Coordinates of C-alpha atoms and ligand atoms in Angstrom, one line a residue:
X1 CA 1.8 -2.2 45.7
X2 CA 0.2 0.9 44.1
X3 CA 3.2 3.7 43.1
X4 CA 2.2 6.4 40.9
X5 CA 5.5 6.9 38.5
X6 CA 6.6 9.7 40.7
X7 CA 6.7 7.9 43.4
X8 CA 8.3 5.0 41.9
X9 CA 11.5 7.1 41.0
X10 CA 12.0 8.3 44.4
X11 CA 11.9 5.0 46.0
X12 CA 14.3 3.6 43.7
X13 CA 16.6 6.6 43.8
X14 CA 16.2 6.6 47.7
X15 CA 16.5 2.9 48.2
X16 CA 20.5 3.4 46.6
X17 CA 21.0 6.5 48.3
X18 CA 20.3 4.2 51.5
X19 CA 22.6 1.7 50.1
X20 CA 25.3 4.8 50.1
X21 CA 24.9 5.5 46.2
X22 CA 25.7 9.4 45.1
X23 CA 21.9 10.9 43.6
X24 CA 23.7 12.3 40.7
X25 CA 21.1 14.5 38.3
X26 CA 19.7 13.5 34.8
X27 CA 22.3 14.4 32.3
X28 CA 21.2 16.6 28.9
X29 CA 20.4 14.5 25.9
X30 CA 22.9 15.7 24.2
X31 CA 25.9 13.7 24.8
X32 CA 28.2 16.4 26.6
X33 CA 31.6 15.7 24.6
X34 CA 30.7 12.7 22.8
X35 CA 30.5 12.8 19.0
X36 CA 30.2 8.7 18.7
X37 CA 26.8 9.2 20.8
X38 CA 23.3 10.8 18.9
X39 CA 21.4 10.7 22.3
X40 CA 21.7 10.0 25.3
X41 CA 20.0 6.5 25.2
X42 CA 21.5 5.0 29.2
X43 CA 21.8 6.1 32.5
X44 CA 25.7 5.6 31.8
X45 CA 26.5 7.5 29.4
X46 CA 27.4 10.9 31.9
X47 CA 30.0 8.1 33.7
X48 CA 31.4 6.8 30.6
X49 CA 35.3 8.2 31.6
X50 CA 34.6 7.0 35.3
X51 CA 34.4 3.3 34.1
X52 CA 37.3 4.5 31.8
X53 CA 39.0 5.6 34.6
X54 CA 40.1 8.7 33.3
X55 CA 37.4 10.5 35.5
X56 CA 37.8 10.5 39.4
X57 CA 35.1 12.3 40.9
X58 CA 34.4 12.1 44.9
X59 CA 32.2 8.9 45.3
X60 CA 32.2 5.2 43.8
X61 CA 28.1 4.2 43.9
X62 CA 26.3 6.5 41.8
X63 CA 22.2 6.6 41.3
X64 CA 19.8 8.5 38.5
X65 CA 16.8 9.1 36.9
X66 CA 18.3 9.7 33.4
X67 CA 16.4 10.6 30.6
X68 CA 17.4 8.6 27.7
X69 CA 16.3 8.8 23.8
X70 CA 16.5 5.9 21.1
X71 CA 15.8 7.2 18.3
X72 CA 18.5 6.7 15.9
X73 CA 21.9 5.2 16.5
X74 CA 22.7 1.9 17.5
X75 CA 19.6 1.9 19.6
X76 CA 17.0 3.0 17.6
X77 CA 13.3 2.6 18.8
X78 CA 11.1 4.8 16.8
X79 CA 9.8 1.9 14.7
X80 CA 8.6 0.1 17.7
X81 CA 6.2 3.1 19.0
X82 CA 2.3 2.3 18.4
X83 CA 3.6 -1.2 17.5
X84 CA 4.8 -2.7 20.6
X85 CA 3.3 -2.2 25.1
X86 CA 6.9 -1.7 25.8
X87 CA 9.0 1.2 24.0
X88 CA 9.1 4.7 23.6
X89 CA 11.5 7.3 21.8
X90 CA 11.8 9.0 25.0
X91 CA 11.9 7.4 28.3
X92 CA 13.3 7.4 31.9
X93 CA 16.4 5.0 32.9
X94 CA 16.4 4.3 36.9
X95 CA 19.9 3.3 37.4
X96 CA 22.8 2.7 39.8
X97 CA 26.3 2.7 39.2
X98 CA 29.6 1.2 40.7
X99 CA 32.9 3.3 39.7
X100 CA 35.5 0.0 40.5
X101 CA 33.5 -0.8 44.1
X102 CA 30.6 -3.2 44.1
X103 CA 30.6 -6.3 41.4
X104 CA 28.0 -9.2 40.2
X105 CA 27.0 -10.2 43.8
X106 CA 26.2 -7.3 45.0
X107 CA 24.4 -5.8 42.6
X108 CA 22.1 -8.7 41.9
X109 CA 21.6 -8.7 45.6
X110 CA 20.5 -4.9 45.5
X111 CA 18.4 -5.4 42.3
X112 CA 16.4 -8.5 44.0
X113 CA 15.8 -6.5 47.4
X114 CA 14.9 -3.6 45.4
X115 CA 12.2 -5.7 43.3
X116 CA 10.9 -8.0 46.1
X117 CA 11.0 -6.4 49.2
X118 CA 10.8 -2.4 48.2
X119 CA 8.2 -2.2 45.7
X120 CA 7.5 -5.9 46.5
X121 CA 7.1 -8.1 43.3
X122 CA 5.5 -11.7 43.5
X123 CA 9.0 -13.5 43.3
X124 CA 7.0 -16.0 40.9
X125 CA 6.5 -13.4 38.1
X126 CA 10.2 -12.6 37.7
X127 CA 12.4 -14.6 35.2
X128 CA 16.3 -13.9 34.6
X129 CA 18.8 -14.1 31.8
X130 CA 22.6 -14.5 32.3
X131 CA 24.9 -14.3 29.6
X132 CA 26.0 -17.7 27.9
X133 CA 29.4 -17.9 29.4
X134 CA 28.8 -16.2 33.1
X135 CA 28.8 -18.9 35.2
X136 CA 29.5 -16.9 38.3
X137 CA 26.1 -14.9 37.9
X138 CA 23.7 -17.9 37.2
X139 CA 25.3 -19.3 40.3
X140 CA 24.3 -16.2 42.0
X141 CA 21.2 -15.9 41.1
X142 CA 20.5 -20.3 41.6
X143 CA 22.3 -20.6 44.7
X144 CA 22.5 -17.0 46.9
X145 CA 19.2 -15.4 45.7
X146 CA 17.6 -18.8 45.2
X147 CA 15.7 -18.5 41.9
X148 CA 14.3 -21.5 40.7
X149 CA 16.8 -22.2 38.0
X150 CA 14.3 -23.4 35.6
X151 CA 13.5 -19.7 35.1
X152 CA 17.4 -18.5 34.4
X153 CA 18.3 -18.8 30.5
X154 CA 21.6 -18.5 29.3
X155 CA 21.6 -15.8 26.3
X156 CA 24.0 -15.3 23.9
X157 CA 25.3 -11.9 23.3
X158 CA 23.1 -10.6 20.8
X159 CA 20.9 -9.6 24.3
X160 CA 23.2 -10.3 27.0
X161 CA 26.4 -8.2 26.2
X162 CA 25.6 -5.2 26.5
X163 CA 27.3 -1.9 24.8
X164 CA 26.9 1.6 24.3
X165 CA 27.5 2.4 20.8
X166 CA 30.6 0.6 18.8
X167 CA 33.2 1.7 20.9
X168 CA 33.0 2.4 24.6
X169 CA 32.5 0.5 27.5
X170 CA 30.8 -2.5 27.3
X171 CA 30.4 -6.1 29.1
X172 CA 28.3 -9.4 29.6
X173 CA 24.7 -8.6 31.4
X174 CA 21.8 -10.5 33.4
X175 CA 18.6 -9.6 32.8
X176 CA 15.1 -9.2 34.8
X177 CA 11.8 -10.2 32.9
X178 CA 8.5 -9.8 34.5
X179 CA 5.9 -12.1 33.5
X180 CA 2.7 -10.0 32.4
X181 CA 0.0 -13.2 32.8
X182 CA -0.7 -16.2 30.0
X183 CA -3.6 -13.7 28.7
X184 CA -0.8 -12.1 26.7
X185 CA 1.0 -13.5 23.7
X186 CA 4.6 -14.5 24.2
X187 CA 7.3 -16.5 25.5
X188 CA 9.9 -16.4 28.3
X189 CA 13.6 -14.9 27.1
X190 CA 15.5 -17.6 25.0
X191 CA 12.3 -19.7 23.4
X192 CA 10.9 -19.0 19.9
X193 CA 8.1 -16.7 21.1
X194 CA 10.1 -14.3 23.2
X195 CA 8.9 -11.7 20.8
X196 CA 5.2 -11.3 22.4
X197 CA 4.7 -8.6 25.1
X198 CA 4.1 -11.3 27.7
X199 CA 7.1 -11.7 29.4
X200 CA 8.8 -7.8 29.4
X201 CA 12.5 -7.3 30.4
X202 CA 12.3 -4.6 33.3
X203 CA 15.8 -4.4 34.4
X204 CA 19.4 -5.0 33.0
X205 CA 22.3 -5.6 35.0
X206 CA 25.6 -4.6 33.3
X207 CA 29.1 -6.0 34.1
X208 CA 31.3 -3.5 33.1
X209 CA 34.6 -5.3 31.9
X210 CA 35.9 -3.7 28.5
X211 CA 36.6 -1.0 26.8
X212 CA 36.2 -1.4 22.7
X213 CA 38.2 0.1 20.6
X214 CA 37.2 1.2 16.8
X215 CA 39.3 -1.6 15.3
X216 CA 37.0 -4.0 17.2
X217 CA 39.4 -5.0 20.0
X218 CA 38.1 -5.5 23.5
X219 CA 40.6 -3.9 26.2
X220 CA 39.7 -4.8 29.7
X221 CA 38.7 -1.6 32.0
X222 CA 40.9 -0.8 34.9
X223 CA 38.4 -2.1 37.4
X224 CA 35.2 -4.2 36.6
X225 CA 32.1 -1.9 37.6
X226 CA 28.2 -2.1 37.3
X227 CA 26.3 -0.3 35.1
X228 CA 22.6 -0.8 35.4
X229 CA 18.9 0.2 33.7
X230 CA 15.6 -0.4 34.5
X231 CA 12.5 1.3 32.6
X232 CA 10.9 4.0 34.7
X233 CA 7.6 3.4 32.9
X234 CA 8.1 -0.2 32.6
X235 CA 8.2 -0.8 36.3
X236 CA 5.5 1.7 36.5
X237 CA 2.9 -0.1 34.2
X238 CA 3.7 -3.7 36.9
X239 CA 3.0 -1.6 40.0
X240 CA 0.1 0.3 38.1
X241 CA -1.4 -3.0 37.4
X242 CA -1.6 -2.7 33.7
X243 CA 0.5 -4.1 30.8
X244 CA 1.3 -1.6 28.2
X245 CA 3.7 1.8 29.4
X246 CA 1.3 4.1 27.2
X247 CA -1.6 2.8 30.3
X248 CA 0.4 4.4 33.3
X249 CA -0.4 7.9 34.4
X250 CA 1.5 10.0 32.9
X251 CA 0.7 8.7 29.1
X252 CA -3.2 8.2 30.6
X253 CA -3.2 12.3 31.3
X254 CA -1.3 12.9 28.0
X255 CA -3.4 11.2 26.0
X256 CA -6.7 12.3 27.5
X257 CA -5.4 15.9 27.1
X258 CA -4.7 15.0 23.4
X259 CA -7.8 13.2 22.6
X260 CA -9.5 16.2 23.9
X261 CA -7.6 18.4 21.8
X262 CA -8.2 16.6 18.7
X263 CA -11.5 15.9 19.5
X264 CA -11.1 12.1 19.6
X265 CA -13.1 9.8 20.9
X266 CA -11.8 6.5 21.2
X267 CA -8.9 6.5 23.4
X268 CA -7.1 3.4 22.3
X269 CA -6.3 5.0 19.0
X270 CA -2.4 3.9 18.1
X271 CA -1.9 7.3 16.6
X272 CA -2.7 9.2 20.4
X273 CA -0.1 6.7 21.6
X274 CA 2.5 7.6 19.2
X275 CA 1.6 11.7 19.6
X276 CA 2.2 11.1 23.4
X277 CA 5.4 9.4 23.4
X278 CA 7.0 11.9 20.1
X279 CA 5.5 15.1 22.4
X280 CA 8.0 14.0 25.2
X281 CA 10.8 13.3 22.8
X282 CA 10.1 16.3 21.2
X283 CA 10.1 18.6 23.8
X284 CA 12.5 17.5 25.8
X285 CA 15.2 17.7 23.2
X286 CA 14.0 20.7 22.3
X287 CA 14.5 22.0 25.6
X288 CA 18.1 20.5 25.7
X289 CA 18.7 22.5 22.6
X290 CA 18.5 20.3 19.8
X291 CA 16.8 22.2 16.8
X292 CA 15.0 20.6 13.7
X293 CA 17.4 21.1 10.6
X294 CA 18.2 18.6 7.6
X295 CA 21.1 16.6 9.3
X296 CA 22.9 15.1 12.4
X297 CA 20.4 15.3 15.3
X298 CA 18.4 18.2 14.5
X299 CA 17.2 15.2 11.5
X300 CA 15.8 12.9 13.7
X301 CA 13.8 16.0 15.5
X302 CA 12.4 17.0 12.4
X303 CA 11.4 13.1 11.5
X304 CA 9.5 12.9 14.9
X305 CA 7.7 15.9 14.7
X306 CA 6.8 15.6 11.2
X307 CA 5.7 12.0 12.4
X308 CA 3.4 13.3 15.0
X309 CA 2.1 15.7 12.8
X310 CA 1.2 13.4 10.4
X311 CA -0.5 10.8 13.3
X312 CA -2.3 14.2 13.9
X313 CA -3.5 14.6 10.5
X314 CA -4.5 10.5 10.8
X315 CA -7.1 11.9 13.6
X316 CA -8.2 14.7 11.6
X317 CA -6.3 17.6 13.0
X318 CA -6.8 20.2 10.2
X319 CA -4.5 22.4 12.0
X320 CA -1.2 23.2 13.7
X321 CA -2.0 21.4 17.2
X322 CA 1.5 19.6 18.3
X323 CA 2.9 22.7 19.9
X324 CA 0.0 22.8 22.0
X325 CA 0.4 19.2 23.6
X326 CA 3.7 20.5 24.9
X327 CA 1.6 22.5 28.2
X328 CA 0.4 19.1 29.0
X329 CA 3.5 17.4 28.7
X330 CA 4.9 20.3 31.5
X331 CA 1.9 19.5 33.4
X332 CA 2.6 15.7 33.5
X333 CA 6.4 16.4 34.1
X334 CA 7.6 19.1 34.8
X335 CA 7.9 19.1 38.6
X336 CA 10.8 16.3 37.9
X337 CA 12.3 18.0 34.9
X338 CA 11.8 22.1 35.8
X339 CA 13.6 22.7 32.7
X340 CA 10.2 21.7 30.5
X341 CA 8.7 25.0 32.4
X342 CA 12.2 27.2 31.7
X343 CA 12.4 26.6 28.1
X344 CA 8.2 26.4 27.4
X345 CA 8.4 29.7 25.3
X346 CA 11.1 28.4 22.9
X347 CA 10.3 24.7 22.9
X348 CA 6.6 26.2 21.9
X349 CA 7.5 28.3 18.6
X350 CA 9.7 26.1 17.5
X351 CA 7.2 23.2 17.5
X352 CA 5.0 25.7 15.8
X353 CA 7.4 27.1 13.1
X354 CA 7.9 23.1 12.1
X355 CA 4.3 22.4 11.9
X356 CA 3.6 25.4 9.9
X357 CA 6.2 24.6 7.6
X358 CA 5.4 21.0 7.2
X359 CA 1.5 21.3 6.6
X360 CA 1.8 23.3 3.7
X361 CA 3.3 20.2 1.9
X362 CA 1.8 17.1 4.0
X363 CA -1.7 17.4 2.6
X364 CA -0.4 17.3 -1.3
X365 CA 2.1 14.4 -0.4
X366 CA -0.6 12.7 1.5
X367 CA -2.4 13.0 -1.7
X368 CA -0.1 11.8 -4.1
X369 CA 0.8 8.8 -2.0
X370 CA -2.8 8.0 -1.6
X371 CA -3.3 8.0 -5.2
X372 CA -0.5 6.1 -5.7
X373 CA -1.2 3.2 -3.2
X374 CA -4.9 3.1 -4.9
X375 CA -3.6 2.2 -8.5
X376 CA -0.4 0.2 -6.5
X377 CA 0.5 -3.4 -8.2
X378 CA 2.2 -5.3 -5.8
X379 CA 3.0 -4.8 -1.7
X380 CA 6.0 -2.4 -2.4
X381 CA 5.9 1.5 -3.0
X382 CA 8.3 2.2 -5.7
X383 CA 11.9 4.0 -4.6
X384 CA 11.0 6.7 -7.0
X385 CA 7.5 7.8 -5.5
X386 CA 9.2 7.2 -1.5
X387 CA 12.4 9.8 -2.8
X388 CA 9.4 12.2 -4.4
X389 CA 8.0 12.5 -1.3
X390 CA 11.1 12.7 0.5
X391 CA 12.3 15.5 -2.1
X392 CA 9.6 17.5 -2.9
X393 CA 6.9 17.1 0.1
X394 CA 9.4 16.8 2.9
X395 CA 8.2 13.1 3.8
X396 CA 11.1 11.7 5.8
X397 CA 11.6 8.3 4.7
X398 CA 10.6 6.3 8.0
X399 CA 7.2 8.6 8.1
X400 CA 6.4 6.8 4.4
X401 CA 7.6 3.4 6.0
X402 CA 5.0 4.2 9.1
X403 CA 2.2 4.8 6.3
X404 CA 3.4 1.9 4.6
X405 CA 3.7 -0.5 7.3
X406 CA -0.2 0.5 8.5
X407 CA -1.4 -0.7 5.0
X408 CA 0.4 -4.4 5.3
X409 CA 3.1 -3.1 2.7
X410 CA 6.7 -2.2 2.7
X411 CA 8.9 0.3 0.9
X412 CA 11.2 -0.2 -1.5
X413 CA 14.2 1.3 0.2
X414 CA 17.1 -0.3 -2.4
X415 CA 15.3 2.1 -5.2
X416 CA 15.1 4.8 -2.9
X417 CA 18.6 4.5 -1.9
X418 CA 19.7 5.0 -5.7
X419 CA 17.5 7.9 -6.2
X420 CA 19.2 9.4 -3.3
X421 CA 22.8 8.2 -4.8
X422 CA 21.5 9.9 -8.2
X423 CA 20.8 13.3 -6.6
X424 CA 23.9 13.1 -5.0
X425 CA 25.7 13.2 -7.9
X426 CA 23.9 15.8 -9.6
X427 CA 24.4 18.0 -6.9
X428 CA 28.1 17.1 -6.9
X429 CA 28.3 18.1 -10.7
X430 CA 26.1 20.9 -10.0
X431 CA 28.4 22.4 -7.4
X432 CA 31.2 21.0 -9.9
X433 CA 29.3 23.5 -12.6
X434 CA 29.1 26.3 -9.9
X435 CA 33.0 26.2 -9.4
X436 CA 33.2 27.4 -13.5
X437 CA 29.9 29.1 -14.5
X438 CA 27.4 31.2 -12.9
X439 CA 24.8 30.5 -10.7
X440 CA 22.4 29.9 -12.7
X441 CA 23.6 27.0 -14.5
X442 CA 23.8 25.5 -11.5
X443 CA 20.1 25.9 -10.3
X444 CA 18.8 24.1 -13.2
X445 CA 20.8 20.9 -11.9
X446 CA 19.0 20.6 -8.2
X447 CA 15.2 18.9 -7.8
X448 CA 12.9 21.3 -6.0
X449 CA 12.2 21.0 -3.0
X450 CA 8.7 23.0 -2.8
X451 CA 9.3 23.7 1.0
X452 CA 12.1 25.1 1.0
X453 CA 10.8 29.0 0.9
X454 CA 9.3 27.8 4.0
X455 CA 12.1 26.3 5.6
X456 CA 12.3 27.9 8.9
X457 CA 15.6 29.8 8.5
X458 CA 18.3 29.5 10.7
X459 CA 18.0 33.3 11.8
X460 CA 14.7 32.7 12.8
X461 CA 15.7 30.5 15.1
X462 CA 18.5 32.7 16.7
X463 CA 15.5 35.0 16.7
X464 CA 13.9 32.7 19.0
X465 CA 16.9 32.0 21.0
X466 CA 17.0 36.2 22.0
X467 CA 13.7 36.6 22.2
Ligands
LIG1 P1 14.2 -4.3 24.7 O1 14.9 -5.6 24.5 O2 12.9 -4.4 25.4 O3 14.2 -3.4 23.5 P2 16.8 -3.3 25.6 O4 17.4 -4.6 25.9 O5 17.0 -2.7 24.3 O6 15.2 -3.4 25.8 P3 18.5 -2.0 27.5 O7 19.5 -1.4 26.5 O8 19.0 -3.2 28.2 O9 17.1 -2.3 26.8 O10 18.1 -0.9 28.5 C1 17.9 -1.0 29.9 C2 16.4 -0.9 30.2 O11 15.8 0.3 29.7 C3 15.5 -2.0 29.7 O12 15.6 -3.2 30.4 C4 14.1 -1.4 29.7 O13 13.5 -1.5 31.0 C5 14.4 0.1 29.4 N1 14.2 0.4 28.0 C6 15.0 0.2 27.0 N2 14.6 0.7 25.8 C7 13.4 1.3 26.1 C8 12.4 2.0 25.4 N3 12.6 2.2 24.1 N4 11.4 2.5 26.0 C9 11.2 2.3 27.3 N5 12.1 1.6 28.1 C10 13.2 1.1 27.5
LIG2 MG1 15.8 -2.5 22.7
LIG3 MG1 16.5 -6.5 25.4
LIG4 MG1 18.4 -5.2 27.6

């Protein structure tokens, strides 16, 4: 069955609205009163306090399209973009939700009627996970759905217990793995070559059970619920017919557009995959209000963009170019998410404002590192030259790593870490000094930074905001 991703995301949130499931709207991706949270990174994260219990809203069965970002926190995914068919920073979780109503049977029940008789999977392709101890669902899924139970593993928790962050609700899970063909590399869930992009999990299935504390305890939730996720573009690349998410439509159009802004010929380049998916990060937290600065969230903005820009630079883009990927990302998605169109004008200059700011120091960095790797002894880049970069050139430290990682070496992140521990301290005496003397003791104890007159300054920002 042929589904463009559109498509696909109204049949799955009209197959649960059919099955009497609430079509509750994508939440922002900033956690609404959550500081434990970065992102939103699951579809449950806007019904946390229902499976708490300390939220009652009007129905029990809950559906969305949520967008979700790993990029940081306890599910962090920005190493795996350009490296793996599978992840993105930013992505869409289909989900559907029981508030204390449905449990295990049902919702396996749903899942498989959903998979095999909606958008109508070969039953042979799909392979399941339960978690080591949950008898009851591996006896679901052997003896009421009928699955061949050569193709359920039992997975211990590291995969199959599923929580939000370190506290929160959490509980055992059964997976759903489609098997992409014996053309690609990899294993089914549980053997030694799992790893390999053959055999991709589509869909997790989450028994909501506990709540954990900080202290590590696990208290059990007033009434078991379901929580689960399926990847919009996963699911979308099995009905598309192809393997890899960055094949399916939408990445297809973004990259074409991007290729064609960059003047790029070869399509397949990693660095087009890894602009597309950062574009939709990006923007969309952007649009949700997020705004590149030096900590917390606004951090990991600035790391992606300066990321992208620098996968620009790989495909010789010799000028600011990322802001101007964002009209093809509203082209590709806004209809679903209006919100891209609303906020286009801000999202847009401050895209621009962070390119601008960061070219002026990328081609020098760029230079330096280059140098350096040419003369490098060894497969490590000394802590010293990574916290130059990251000090003077603006080079957040995972961008280095990316460079790094392309050339088959690693980082030394130990050395970097006690360069970072050094500054510290000489700020700390430094602001120690301040406290005493003048000023201008203390600006002969901080490194430069050589971007920071062109740090885009908080005002201009507001100025954005009012414009
Ligand atoms: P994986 O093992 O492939 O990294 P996960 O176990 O971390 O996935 P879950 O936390 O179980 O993922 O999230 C539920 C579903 O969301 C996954 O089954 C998958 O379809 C989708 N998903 C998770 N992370 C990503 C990502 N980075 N990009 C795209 N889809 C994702
Ligand atoms: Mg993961
Ligand atoms: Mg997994
Ligand atoms: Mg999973």
């Amino acid at each position: 069955m042929k589904m463009t991703t559109a498509e696909l995301r109204q049949a799955f949130l009209d197959f649960f609205a059919s099955k009497q499931h609430q079509i509750v709207d994508s939440s922002s991706l900033v956690p609404a009163n959550d500081p434990t949270l970065l992102f939103t990174n699951a579809g449950m994260n806007q019904f946390k306090d229902c499976f708490l219990g300390s939220d009652k809203r009007a129905y029990t069965r809950a559906t969305s399209s949520q967008r979700c970002v790993r990029a940081g926190g306890k599910h962090n995914d920005l190493e795996n973009v350009g490296y793996t068919a599978r992840h993105h920073t930013f992505f869409e979780m289909l989900g559907n939700f029981s508030f204390g109503d449905y449990f295990k049977e049902e919702a396996i029940t749903f899942a498989w009627e959903l998979l095999t008789e909606v958008i109508k999977l070969p039953k042979e392709k799909l392979w399941v996970t339960v978690f080591t101890e949950d008898d009851e669902a591996a006896d679901i899924w052997i003896n009421k759905i009928g699955v061949d139970p050569e193709r359920v593993s039992r997975i211990g928790a590291k995969d199959n217990f599923w929580s939000m962050g370190d506290t929160g609700p959490c509980g055992p899970c059964t997976e759903i793995f489609y098997d992409h063909g014996e053309h690609i590399w990899g294993g089914p869930p549980g053997t030694p070559e799992e790893d390999g992009d053959r055999y991709i999990e589509i869909w997790n299935l989450v028994f909501m059970q506990y709540n954990r504390h900080a202290d590590g305890t696990m208290e059990p939730l007033p009434k078991p619920s379901v929580d689960t996720g399926m990847g919009l573009e996963r699911i979308a690349a099995i009905l598309q017919g192809v393997h890899s998410n960055y094949e399916i439509d939408i990445f297809q159009n973004l990259i074409a557009d991007i290729a064609k802004l960059l003047k790029v010929e070869d399509l397949s380049a990693k660095s087009l995959r890894v602009i597309a998916d950062h574009i939709r990060s990006c923007g969309f937290l952007i649009a949700d209000g997020v705004m590149p600065s030096n900590e917390g969230r606004g951090y990991v903005l600035r790391r992606i963009i300066r990321r992208a820009i620098r996968h620009g630079n790989q495909l010789g883009a010799t000028e600011v170019f990322f802001w101007k990927v964002y009209q093809s990302l509203i082209e590709q998605m806004a209809q679903a998410y209006p919100e891209l169109k609303t906020q286009q004008t801000i999202v847009e200059k401050v895209l621009r404002l962070e390119e601008e700011q960061f070219l002026k120091t990328l081609d020098r960095g760029l230079a330096i590192l280059n140098e350096a790797l040419a003369d490098l002894q060894g497969d490590t880049i000394p802590g010293e030259l990574v916290f130059k970069l990251y000090d003077t050139y603006g080079f957040p430290v995972d961008l280095t790593n990316d460079v790094a990682r392309e050339r088959n070496i690693k980082i030394d992140e130990a050395g970097f870490e006690k360069e970072m521990a050094a500054q510290r301290q000489r700020a700390q005496q430094a602001s120690n000094f301040g406290k005493d003397y003048n000023a201008d003791v203390k600006s002969d104890q901080v490194t430069d930074f050589i971007g920071y007159e062109n740090e885009v300054a908080e005002s201009e920002i507001i100025e954005i905001l009012v414009d």
